[in-house]
Amino acid sequence: MHEANCPHQDAGLHKVSQSMPLQIYNSLTRKKEPYISPQGSSVKFFVCGPTVYDYVHLGHARTYIAFDIIARYLEFAGYRVRYLMNITDVADRLVQRAGELKKDPLELAKEYERAFKEDLKALGITNIERYERASDYVPQIITQIKTLIDKGIAYQTETGVYFEVKKFPKFGQLSGQSQEELGLRRLELCSSKRNPEDFSLWRRHDTGLRWDSPWGSGRPGWHIEDTAISIAHFGDTYDMHGGASELIFPHHEAEIAQAEALTGKTPFVRFWIHTGLLTTKGRKMSKSLGNAIRIRDALNKYTAAELRYYFASFHYREQVKISDFALKRASNRLKSMRKNFNAFQNTPAIARSSGETKLAALIRKAESDFRKYMDDDFDTPRALAVLTSLSERLSKLGRARLDQRTKESAARAFLRMADVFGIL
Ligand SMILES: [Zn+2]
């Protein structure tokens, strides 16, 4: 996927470095851990997609651009990324919205799924290999629920089927909560549950979007949708699962519980990766708070490269504060990087150059620093600084008169790094 988007790649240079392995912060263990996999191997990477009942906003852009950069860097570093995203087209919010608009829920979901994909494309997010809709996985979901009931971990009531959290003692490991703390959490208010912390696998519904099941007609719970999709494609265990940090509890906690209780294999996912929030004027950007800026509206004001540059100037785990002032400043920085790079490229080449040794050393150092920072839990702010400083040096070196081949090879190296951010 990424190859087609990246004409500057030079296959020979892309080897997975085994001496200094990539370190990734794992939310499950709360520390950076080496990501060790053989060179050229594939990375099974799942990221939670949106519930498609409205247009997506800049909060989503923050998350999906961060994971796009991570996927691009993994490819740059020599891995082959198998990037899978679910589309939540089975959800109460969607059914409610469709009811208000007097539309079929799955038709409405398809409209917003189309809009979502258009927005991602406009943002230059091109690495997602597969999108899978929850509504296409109902048979797999039913099979998983049956197994959980057979194992005595899930139970049926008159309102549906629930996962009994007490039966999975590791519940709480991802969000760092004890069983006592979890007992105080009331997930999905429903009087028929055995315990307040239990969550639904299936809810009975006699109207609206629904499927037949051994437990009456209804629809699946949100968490089991992702477990069914990821296990269908990646098997019982896989490499990386990404999502916004607000999904850690209960969503990702529930995914681990369902999958590990189901398969008996642990860990379900080797690395859990979470992005920080996007805030504006001190508040989280969200549709429910009424402060959401749609991606398509933002793209009328800023280019995708400007938004990507801005998000890359924050570490993916950091909170991003967004404002017009900050975006304009980032856009000026990107302009000057472009100007410097163009100045380097536009200086006429000469037949024989004198500066190639200096230039080669400069590029080597920049590439090594770039990898060092990206290998350190995808430290994009520092890697971006390497690129900025390289563009300044190149602009000055351009005047030193270089031959065509030397210039081209330096330009390729620069663009290859810039392409990890998708900013030029
Ligand atoms: Zn999810």
CSV table of C-alpha atoms and ligand atoms in Angstrom, one decimal:
chain,number,residue,atom,x,y,z
A,1,MET,CA,0.0,0.0,0.0
A,2,HIS,CA,2.6,2.4,1.1
A,3,GLU,CA,5.0,1.7,-1.8
A,4,ALA,CA,2.6,3.2,-4.3
A,5,ASN,CA,2.5,6.3,-2.2
A,6,CYS,CA,6.2,6.6,-1.8
A,7,PRO,CA,8.1,7.0,-5.0
A,8,HIS,CA,11.3,8.0,-3.3
A,9,GLN,CA,11.9,4.7,-1.6
A,10,ASP,CA,15.3,3.1,-2.2
A,11,ALA,CA,14.8,-0.5,-1.2
A,12,GLY,CA,18.4,-1.2,-0.5
A,13,LEU,CA,18.5,1.3,2.3
A,14,HIS,CA,15.5,-0.1,4.2
A,15,LYS,CA,16.7,-2.7,6.6
A,16,VAL,CA,15.4,-3.4,10.0
A,17,SER,CA,18.1,-2.4,12.4
A,18,GLN,CA,18.7,-5.2,14.9
A,19,SER,CA,21.4,-3.4,16.9
A,20,MET,CA,19.1,-0.8,18.3
A,21,PRO,CA,15.6,-2.2,18.2
A,22,LEU,CA,12.5,0.0,18.0
A,23,GLN,CA,11.2,0.9,21.4
A,24,ILE,CA,7.4,1.3,21.8
A,25,TYR,CA,5.5,2.4,24.8
A,26,ASN,CA,3.1,-0.4,25.7
A,27,SER,CA,0.0,0.8,27.6
A,28,LEU,CA,-0.4,-2.7,28.9
A,29,THR,CA,3.0,-2.7,30.8
A,30,ARG,CA,3.2,1.1,31.1
A,31,LYS,CA,6.8,1.1,29.8
A,32,LYS,CA,8.8,1.3,26.6
A,33,GLU,CA,9.6,-2.2,25.3
A,34,PRO,CA,11.7,-3.3,22.4
A,35,TYR,CA,9.7,-4.3,19.3
A,36,ILE,CA,11.7,-7.4,18.1
A,37,SER,CA,10.6,-9.0,14.9
A,38,PRO,CA,12.6,-10.4,12.0
A,39,GLN,CA,13.6,-8.1,9.2
A,40,GLY,CA,10.9,-7.8,6.5
A,41,SER,CA,8.3,-9.4,8.7
A,42,SER,CA,4.8,-8.2,8.7
A,43,VAL,CA,3.2,-6.2,11.6
A,44,LYS,CA,-0.4,-7.0,12.3
A,45,PHE,CA,-1.8,-3.6,13.2
A,46,PHE,CA,-5.4,-3.0,14.2
A,47,VAL,CA,-6.8,0.5,14.9
A,48,CYS,CA,-10.3,1.3,16.2
A,49,GLY,CA,-12.3,3.0,13.5
A,50,PRO,CA,-15.1,5.5,14.0
A,51,THR,CA,-18.8,4.9,14.6
A,52,VAL,CA,-20.2,6.1,11.3
A,53,TYR,CA,-23.2,8.2,12.3
A,54,ASP,CA,-21.8,11.6,11.5
A,55,TYR,CA,-18.8,13.4,9.9
A,56,VAL,CA,-15.4,12.8,11.6
A,57,HIS,CA,-13.6,15.8,13.2
A,58,LEU,CA,-10.1,17.0,14.0
A,59,GLY,CA,-10.0,14.8,17.1
A,60,HIS,CA,-10.2,11.8,14.8
A,61,ALA,CA,-7.6,13.4,12.4
A,62,ARG,CA,-5.2,13.7,15.4
A,63,THR,CA,-5.5,9.9,16.1
A,64,TYR,CA,-5.5,8.6,12.5
A,65,ILE,CA,-2.6,10.9,11.4
A,66,ALA,CA,-0.6,9.7,14.4
A,67,PHE,CA,-1.2,6.0,13.4
A,68,ASP,CA,-0.6,6.8,9.7
A,69,ILE,CA,2.9,8.2,10.6
A,70,ILE,CA,3.6,5.2,12.8
A,71,ALA,CA,2.6,2.8,9.9
A,72,ARG,CA,4.7,4.8,7.4
A,73,TYR,CA,7.7,4.7,9.7
A,74,LEU,CA,7.3,0.9,10.2
A,75,GLU,CA,7.4,0.6,6.4
A,76,PHE,CA,10.4,2.9,6.2
A,77,ALA,CA,12.2,0.7,8.8
A,78,GLY,CA,11.6,-2.4,6.7
A,79,TYR,CA,8.5,-3.9,8.1
A,80,ARG,CA,5.4,-4.7,6.1
A,81,VAL,CA,2.4,-3.3,7.8
A,82,ARG,CA,-0.9,-5.1,7.6
A,83,TYR,CA,-3.2,-2.3,8.8
A,84,LEU,CA,-6.8,-3.2,9.6
A,85,MET,CA,-9.5,-0.9,10.7
A,86,ASN,CA,-13.0,-1.7,11.8
A,87,ILE,CA,-16.0,0.4,10.9
A,88,THR,CA,-18.6,0.6,13.7
A,89,ASP,CA,-21.9,0.5,11.8
A,90,VAL,CA,-23.8,-1.3,14.6
A,91,ALA,CA,-24.4,1.1,17.5
A,92,ASP,CA,-27.2,2.6,19.4
A,93,ARG,CA,-26.1,6.2,18.5
A,94,LEU,CA,-26.3,5.2,14.8
A,95,VAL,CA,-29.8,3.6,15.2
A,96,GLN,CA,-31.0,6.7,17.0
A,97,ARG,CA,-29.7,9.1,14.4
A,98,ALA,CA,-31.1,7.0,11.5
A,99,GLY,CA,-34.5,7.1,13.3
A,100,GLU,CA,-34.4,10.9,13.6
A,101,LEU,CA,-33.5,11.1,9.9
A,102,LYS,CA,-36.0,8.4,8.9
A,103,LYS,CA,-33.3,6.4,7.2
A,104,ASP,CA,-32.1,2.8,7.2
A,105,PRO,CA,-29.3,2.6,9.7
A,106,LEU,CA,-26.9,0.6,7.5
A,107,GLU,CA,-27.5,3.0,4.6
A,108,LEU,CA,-26.8,6.0,6.8
A,109,ALA,CA,-23.7,4.2,8.0
A,110,LYS,CA,-22.5,3.6,4.4
A,111,GLU,CA,-22.9,7.3,3.6
A,112,TYR,CA,-20.8,8.4,6.6
A,113,GLU,CA,-18.3,5.6,5.9
A,114,ARG,CA,-17.8,7.0,2.4
A,115,ALA,CA,-17.4,10.5,3.9
A,116,PHE,CA,-14.9,9.1,6.4
A,117,LYS,CA,-12.8,7.5,3.7
A,118,GLU,CA,-12.8,10.6,1.6
A,119,ASP,CA,-11.6,12.6,4.6
A,120,LEU,CA,-8.8,10.1,5.3
A,121,LYS,CA,-7.7,10.2,1.7
A,122,ALA,CA,-7.8,14.0,1.7
A,123,LEU,CA,-5.5,13.9,4.8
A,124,GLY,CA,-3.0,11.6,2.9
A,125,ILE,CA,-3.9,8.6,5.1
A,126,THR,CA,-3.2,5.8,2.6
A,127,ASN,CA,-1.8,2.9,4.7
A,128,ILE,CA,-5.0,1.2,5.8
A,129,GLU,CA,-5.1,-2.1,4.0
A,130,ARG,CA,-8.5,-3.3,5.0
A,131,TYR,CA,-11.7,-1.7,6.4
A,132,GLU,CA,-14.2,-4.2,7.9
A,133,ARG,CA,-17.7,-3.4,8.9
A,134,ALA,CA,-19.1,-4.8,12.2
A,135,SER,CA,-22.4,-5.6,10.4
A,136,ASP,CA,-20.5,-8.1,8.2
A,137,TYR,CA,-19.3,-10.1,11.2
A,138,VAL,CA,-22.5,-11.0,13.1
A,139,PRO,CA,-22.1,-14.8,12.5
A,140,GLN,CA,-18.5,-14.6,14.0
A,141,ILE,CA,-19.8,-12.5,16.9
A,142,ILE,CA,-22.5,-15.0,17.7
A,143,THR,CA,-20.0,-17.9,17.6
A,144,GLN,CA,-17.7,-16.0,20.0
A,145,ILE,CA,-20.6,-15.3,22.4
A,146,LYS,CA,-21.7,-18.9,22.3
A,147,THR,CA,-18.2,-20.0,23.3
A,148,LEU,CA,-18.1,-17.5,26.1
A,149,ILE,CA,-21.4,-18.8,27.5
A,150,ASP,CA,-20.2,-22.4,27.2
A,151,LYS,CA,-17.1,-21.5,29.1
A,152,GLY,CA,-19.2,-20.1,31.9
A,153,ILE,CA,-17.8,-16.6,31.4
A,154,ALA,CA,-20.9,-15.0,29.9
A,155,TYR,CA,-24.5,-15.3,31.0
A,156,GLN,CA,-27.9,-14.7,29.5
A,157,THR,CA,-30.7,-12.6,31.0
A,158,GLU,CA,-34.0,-11.4,29.7
A,159,THR,CA,-32.2,-8.3,28.1
A,160,GLY,CA,-29.3,-10.0,26.4
A,161,VAL,CA,-25.9,-11.6,27.1
A,162,TYR,CA,-23.3,-10.2,29.4
A,163,PHE,CA,-19.6,-10.8,30.1
A,164,GLU,CA,-19.1,-11.5,33.8
A,165,VAL,CA,-16.1,-9.4,34.7
A,166,LYS,CA,-15.3,-11.3,37.9
A,167,LYS,CA,-14.7,-14.5,35.9
A,168,PHE,CA,-11.7,-12.8,34.2
A,169,PRO,CA,-9.4,-11.8,37.1
A,170,LYS,CA,-7.0,-9.9,34.8
A,171,PHE,CA,-9.8,-7.4,34.0
A,172,GLY,CA,-8.4,-4.0,34.9
A,173,GLN,CA,-4.8,-4.7,33.9
A,174,LEU,CA,-4.8,-2.3,30.9
A,175,SER,CA,-6.5,0.6,32.7
A,176,GLY,CA,-4.7,-0.1,36.0
A,177,GLN,CA,-7.8,-0.7,38.1
A,178,SER,CA,-8.3,-3.2,40.9
A,179,GLN,CA,-11.4,-5.5,41.1
A,180,GLU,CA,-12.7,-3.2,44.0
A,181,GLU,CA,-12.4,-0.1,41.8
A,182,LEU,CA,-14.1,-1.9,38.9
A,183,GLY,CA,-16.9,-2.9,41.2
A,184,LEU,CA,-17.7,0.9,41.6
A,185,ARG,CA,-17.8,1.3,37.9
A,186,ARG,CA,-21.3,1.0,36.4
A,187,LEU,CA,-21.1,0.1,32.8
A,188,GLU,CA,-24.3,0.1,30.8
A,189,LEU,CA,-27.0,0.6,33.4
A,190,CYS,CA,-29.3,-2.4,33.2
A,191,SER,CA,-31.1,-4.1,36.1
A,192,SER,CA,-30.9,-7.6,34.8
A,193,LYS,CA,-27.1,-7.8,35.1
A,194,ARG,CA,-25.5,-9.8,37.9
A,195,ASN,CA,-22.9,-7.1,38.6
A,196,PRO,CA,-22.7,-3.4,37.7
A,197,GLU,CA,-19.3,-3.8,36.0
A,198,ASP,CA,-20.5,-6.5,33.6
A,199,PHE,CA,-20.7,-5.4,30.0
A,200,SER,CA,-23.0,-6.5,27.2
A,201,LEU,CA,-22.1,-8.9,24.4
A,202,TRP,CA,-25.6,-9.0,23.0
A,203,ARG,CA,-28.6,-6.8,23.6
A,204,ARG,CA,-32.1,-7.8,22.7
A,205,HIS,CA,-34.1,-5.4,20.4
A,206,ASP,CA,-37.4,-6.0,18.9
A,207,THR,CA,-37.2,-3.0,16.6
A,208,GLY,CA,-34.5,-1.2,14.6
A,209,LEU,CA,-31.3,-2.7,13.4
A,210,ARG,CA,-31.3,-6.3,14.6
A,211,TRP,CA,-30.3,-9.9,13.8
A,212,ASP,CA,-31.6,-13.3,14.9
A,213,SER,CA,-29.5,-15.1,17.5
A,214,PRO,CA,-29.9,-17.9,20.0
A,215,TRP,CA,-30.7,-15.2,22.6
A,216,GLY,CA,-33.5,-13.5,20.7
A,217,SER,CA,-33.3,-10.8,18.0
A,218,GLY,CA,-31.0,-8.0,18.8
A,219,ARG,CA,-27.6,-6.6,18.1
A,220,PRO,CA,-24.0,-7.1,19.4
A,221,GLY,CA,-22.3,-5.0,22.0
A,222,TRP,CA,-19.6,-2.6,20.7
A,223,HIS,CA,-16.5,-4.4,22.2
A,224,ILE,CA,-17.2,-7.8,20.8
A,225,GLU,CA,-17.4,-6.3,17.3
A,226,ASP,CA,-13.7,-5.5,17.2
A,227,THR,CA,-12.7,-8.8,18.8
A,228,ALA,CA,-14.6,-10.7,16.1
A,229,ILE,CA,-13.0,-8.7,13.3
A,230,SER,CA,-9.5,-8.8,14.6
A,231,ILE,CA,-9.5,-12.5,15.4
A,232,ALA,CA,-11.0,-13.3,12.0
A,233,HIS,CA,-8.1,-11.5,10.2
A,234,PHE,CA,-5.2,-11.8,12.6
A,235,GLY,CA,-5.8,-14.9,14.6
A,236,ASP,CA,-5.7,-15.4,18.4
A,237,THR,CA,-2.8,-13.0,19.0
A,238,TYR,CA,-1.3,-10.2,17.0
A,239,ASP,CA,1.3,-7.4,17.2
A,240,MET,CA,-0.3,-3.9,17.7
A,241,HIS,CA,-3.6,-2.4,18.6
A,242,GLY,CA,-4.0,1.4,18.4
A,243,GLY,CA,-6.7,3.8,19.4
A,244,ALA,CA,-7.4,7.1,21.3
A,245,SER,CA,-6.5,6.9,25.0
A,246,GLU,CA,-10.2,7.4,25.9
A,247,LEU,CA,-10.8,3.9,24.5
A,248,ILE,CA,-8.6,2.2,27.1
A,249,PHE,CA,-11.5,1.7,29.5
A,250,PRO,CA,-13.9,0.0,29.0
A,251,HIS,CA,-13.5,-0.7,25.3
A,252,HIS,CA,-9.9,-2.1,25.1
A,253,GLU,CA,-10.1,-3.7,28.5
A,254,ALA,CA,-13.2,-5.6,27.3
A,255,GLU,CA,-11.5,-6.6,24.1
A,256,ILE,CA,-8.6,-8.2,26.0
A,257,ALA,CA,-11.1,-10.0,28.4
A,258,GLN,CA,-13.2,-11.3,25.6
A,259,ALA,CA,-10.4,-12.5,23.4
A,260,GLU,CA,-8.2,-14.1,26.1
A,261,ALA,CA,-11.2,-15.7,27.8
A,262,LEU,CA,-12.2,-17.1,24.4
A,263,THR,CA,-8.9,-18.4,23.1
A,264,GLY,CA,-7.0,-19.0,26.4
A,265,LYS,CA,-4.0,-17.3,24.6
A,266,THR,CA,-2.2,-14.4,26.1
A,267,PRO,CA,-1.3,-11.7,25.3
A,268,PHE,CA,-4.1,-11.1,22.9
A,269,VAL,CA,-2.1,-8.1,21.6
A,270,ARG,CA,1.6,-7.6,22.2
A,271,PHE,CA,1.6,-3.8,22.1
A,272,TRP,CA,-1.3,-1.4,23.0
A,273,ILE,CA,-0.7,2.0,21.6
A,274,HIS,CA,-2.8,5.0,22.6
A,275,THR,CA,-2.9,8.6,21.3
A,276,GLY,CA,-3.4,11.7,23.5
A,277,LEU,CA,-6.5,13.9,23.3
A,278,LEU,CA,-7.1,16.9,21.1
A,279,THR,CA,-8.2,19.9,23.0
A,280,THR,CA,-9.4,23.4,21.9
A,281,LYS,CA,-9.7,26.3,24.3
A,282,GLY,CA,-9.0,24.0,27.2
A,283,ARG,CA,-11.6,21.4,26.4
A,284,LYS,CA,-11.6,18.1,24.6
A,285,MET,CA,-12.8,18.3,21.1
A,286,SER,CA,-16.0,16.2,20.8
A,287,LYS,CA,-19.2,16.2,19.0
A,288,SER,CA,-21.2,16.0,22.2
A,289,LEU,CA,-19.5,19.2,23.5
A,290,GLY,CA,-20.4,21.0,20.4
A,291,ASN,CA,-16.8,22.2,19.7
A,292,ALA,CA,-15.9,19.7,16.9
A,293,ILE,CA,-14.4,21.0,13.7
A,294,ARG,CA,-15.0,18.7,10.8
A,295,ILE,CA,-12.0,17.5,8.9
A,296,ARG,CA,-13.5,18.7,5.7
A,297,ASP,CA,-14.0,22.2,7.1
A,298,ALA,CA,-10.5,22.3,8.5
A,299,LEU,CA,-9.2,21.3,5.0
A,300,ASN,CA,-10.9,24.3,3.5
A,301,LYS,CA,-8.6,26.4,5.6
A,302,TYR,CA,-5.4,24.4,5.9
A,303,THR,CA,-3.7,21.9,3.6
A,304,ALA,CA,-3.3,18.2,4.7
A,305,ALA,CA,0.4,18.8,4.9
A,306,GLU,CA,-0.1,21.7,7.3
A,307,LEU,CA,-2.3,19.6,9.6
A,308,ARG,CA,0.0,16.7,9.4
A,309,TYR,CA,3.0,18.9,10.2
A,310,TYR,CA,1.2,20.3,13.2
A,311,PHE,CA,0.2,17.0,14.6
A,312,ALA,CA,3.7,15.5,14.0
A,313,SER,CA,5.1,18.3,16.1
A,314,PHE,CA,3.5,16.7,19.1
A,315,HIS,CA,4.4,13.2,20.4
A,316,TYR,CA,1.6,10.8,19.7
A,317,ARG,CA,1.0,10.2,23.4
A,318,GLU,CA,0.8,13.9,24.2
A,319,GLN,CA,-2.3,16.1,24.4
A,320,VAL,CA,-2.5,18.3,21.4
A,321,LYS,CA,-3.9,21.8,21.8
A,322,ILE,CA,-5.2,23.2,18.6
A,323,SER,CA,-5.9,26.8,17.7
A,324,ASP,CA,-5.7,28.9,14.5
A,325,PHE,CA,-2.7,30.7,15.9
A,326,ALA,CA,-0.7,27.5,16.5
A,327,LEU,CA,-1.7,26.1,13.1
A,328,LYS,CA,-0.6,29.2,11.3
A,329,ARG,CA,2.7,29.1,13.1
A,330,ALA,CA,3.2,25.5,12.0
A,331,SER,CA,2.2,26.3,8.5
A,332,ASN,CA,4.9,29.0,8.4
A,333,ARG,CA,7.5,26.5,9.6
A,334,LEU,CA,6.5,24.1,6.9
A,335,LYS,CA,6.7,26.8,4.3
A,336,SER,CA,10.2,27.7,5.3
A,337,MET,CA,11.2,24.0,5.2
A,338,ARG,CA,9.8,23.8,1.7
A,339,LYS,CA,11.6,27.0,0.7
A,340,ASN,CA,14.9,25.7,1.9
A,341,PHE,CA,14.5,22.4,0.2
A,342,ASN,CA,13.4,24.1,-3.1
A,343,ALA,CA,16.4,26.5,-2.8
A,344,PHE,CA,18.7,23.4,-2.6
A,345,GLN,CA,17.0,21.7,-5.5
A,346,ASN,CA,16.8,24.8,-7.7
A,347,THR,CA,20.5,25.7,-7.6
A,348,PRO,CA,21.9,24.6,-10.9
A,349,ALA,CA,24.1,21.6,-10.8
A,350,ILE,CA,27.7,21.6,-12.1
A,351,ALA,CA,29.7,18.9,-13.9
A,352,ARG,CA,32.0,18.1,-11.0
A,353,SER,CA,31.2,18.9,-7.5
A,354,SER,CA,33.4,19.7,-4.5
A,355,GLY,CA,30.9,19.3,-1.8
A,356,GLU,CA,29.8,15.7,-2.1
A,357,THR,CA,31.7,14.3,0.9
A,358,LYS,CA,30.4,17.0,3.2
A,359,LEU,CA,26.9,16.4,1.9
A,360,ALA,CA,27.0,12.6,2.2
A,361,ALA,CA,28.2,13.0,5.8
A,362,LEU,CA,25.4,15.4,6.5
A,363,ILE,CA,22.7,13.1,5.1
A,364,ARG,CA,24.1,10.1,6.9
A,365,LYS,CA,24.0,11.9,10.2
A,366,ALA,CA,20.5,13.2,9.6
A,367,GLU,CA,19.2,9.7,8.6
A,368,SER,CA,20.8,8.2,11.7
A,369,ASP,CA,19.3,10.8,14.0
A,370,PHE,CA,15.9,10.5,12.3
A,371,ARG,CA,15.9,6.8,12.9
A,372,LYS,CA,17.2,7.1,16.5
A,373,TYR,CA,14.3,9.4,17.4
A,374,MET,CA,11.6,7.5,15.6
A,375,ASP,CA,12.9,4.3,17.1
A,376,ASP,CA,12.5,5.9,20.5
A,377,ASP,CA,8.7,5.4,20.7
A,378,PHE,CA,8.1,7.4,17.5
A,379,ASP,CA,9.4,10.7,18.7
A,380,THR,CA,8.1,12.7,15.8
A,381,PRO,CA,8.8,16.2,17.3
A,382,ARG,CA,12.5,15.4,17.5
A,383,ALA,CA,12.6,13.6,14.1
A,384,LEU,CA,10.8,16.6,12.6
A,385,ALA,CA,13.5,18.9,14.1
A,386,VAL,CA,16.2,16.8,12.3
A,387,LEU,CA,14.4,17.4,9.0
A,388,THR,CA,14.0,21.1,9.7
A,389,SER,CA,17.7,21.5,10.5
A,390,LEU,CA,18.6,19.3,7.4
A,391,SER,CA,16.6,21.6,5.2
A,392,GLU,CA,18.4,24.6,6.5
A,393,ARG,CA,21.8,23.0,5.9
A,394,LEU,CA,20.8,21.8,2.4
A,395,SER,CA,19.7,25.3,1.5
A,396,LYS,CA,23.2,26.7,2.4
A,397,LEU,CA,25.0,23.8,0.8
A,398,GLY,CA,23.0,24.3,-2.4
A,399,ARG,CA,25.1,27.4,-3.0
A,400,ALA,CA,28.3,25.4,-2.8
A,401,ARG,CA,27.5,24.0,-6.3
A,402,LEU,CA,27.0,20.3,-6.5
A,403,ASP,CA,26.8,17.8,-9.3
A,404,GLN,CA,23.5,16.4,-10.4
A,405,ARG,CA,23.9,12.9,-9.0
A,406,THR,CA,25.0,14.1,-5.6
A,407,LYS,CA,22.1,16.5,-5.4
A,408,GLU,CA,19.6,13.9,-6.5
A,409,SER,CA,20.6,11.4,-4.0
A,410,ALA,CA,20.5,13.9,-1.1
A,411,ALA,CA,17.1,15.1,-2.3
A,412,ARG,CA,15.8,11.5,-2.3
A,413,ALA,CA,17.0,10.9,1.2
A,414,PHE,CA,15.3,14.1,2.4
A,415,LEU,CA,12.0,13.2,0.7
A,416,ARG,CA,12.1,9.7,2.0
A,417,MET,CA,12.2,11.0,5.6
A,418,ALA,CA,9.6,13.8,4.8
A,419,ASP,CA,7.3,11.1,3.4
A,420,VAL,CA,7.2,9.4,6.8
A,421,PHE,CA,5.3,12.5,7.9
A,422,GLY,CA,3.6,13.0,4.6
A,423,ILE,CA,4.3,16.7,4.5
A,424,LEU,CA,6.0,17.4,1.2
B,1,ZN,ZN,-12.6,-0.5,18.9
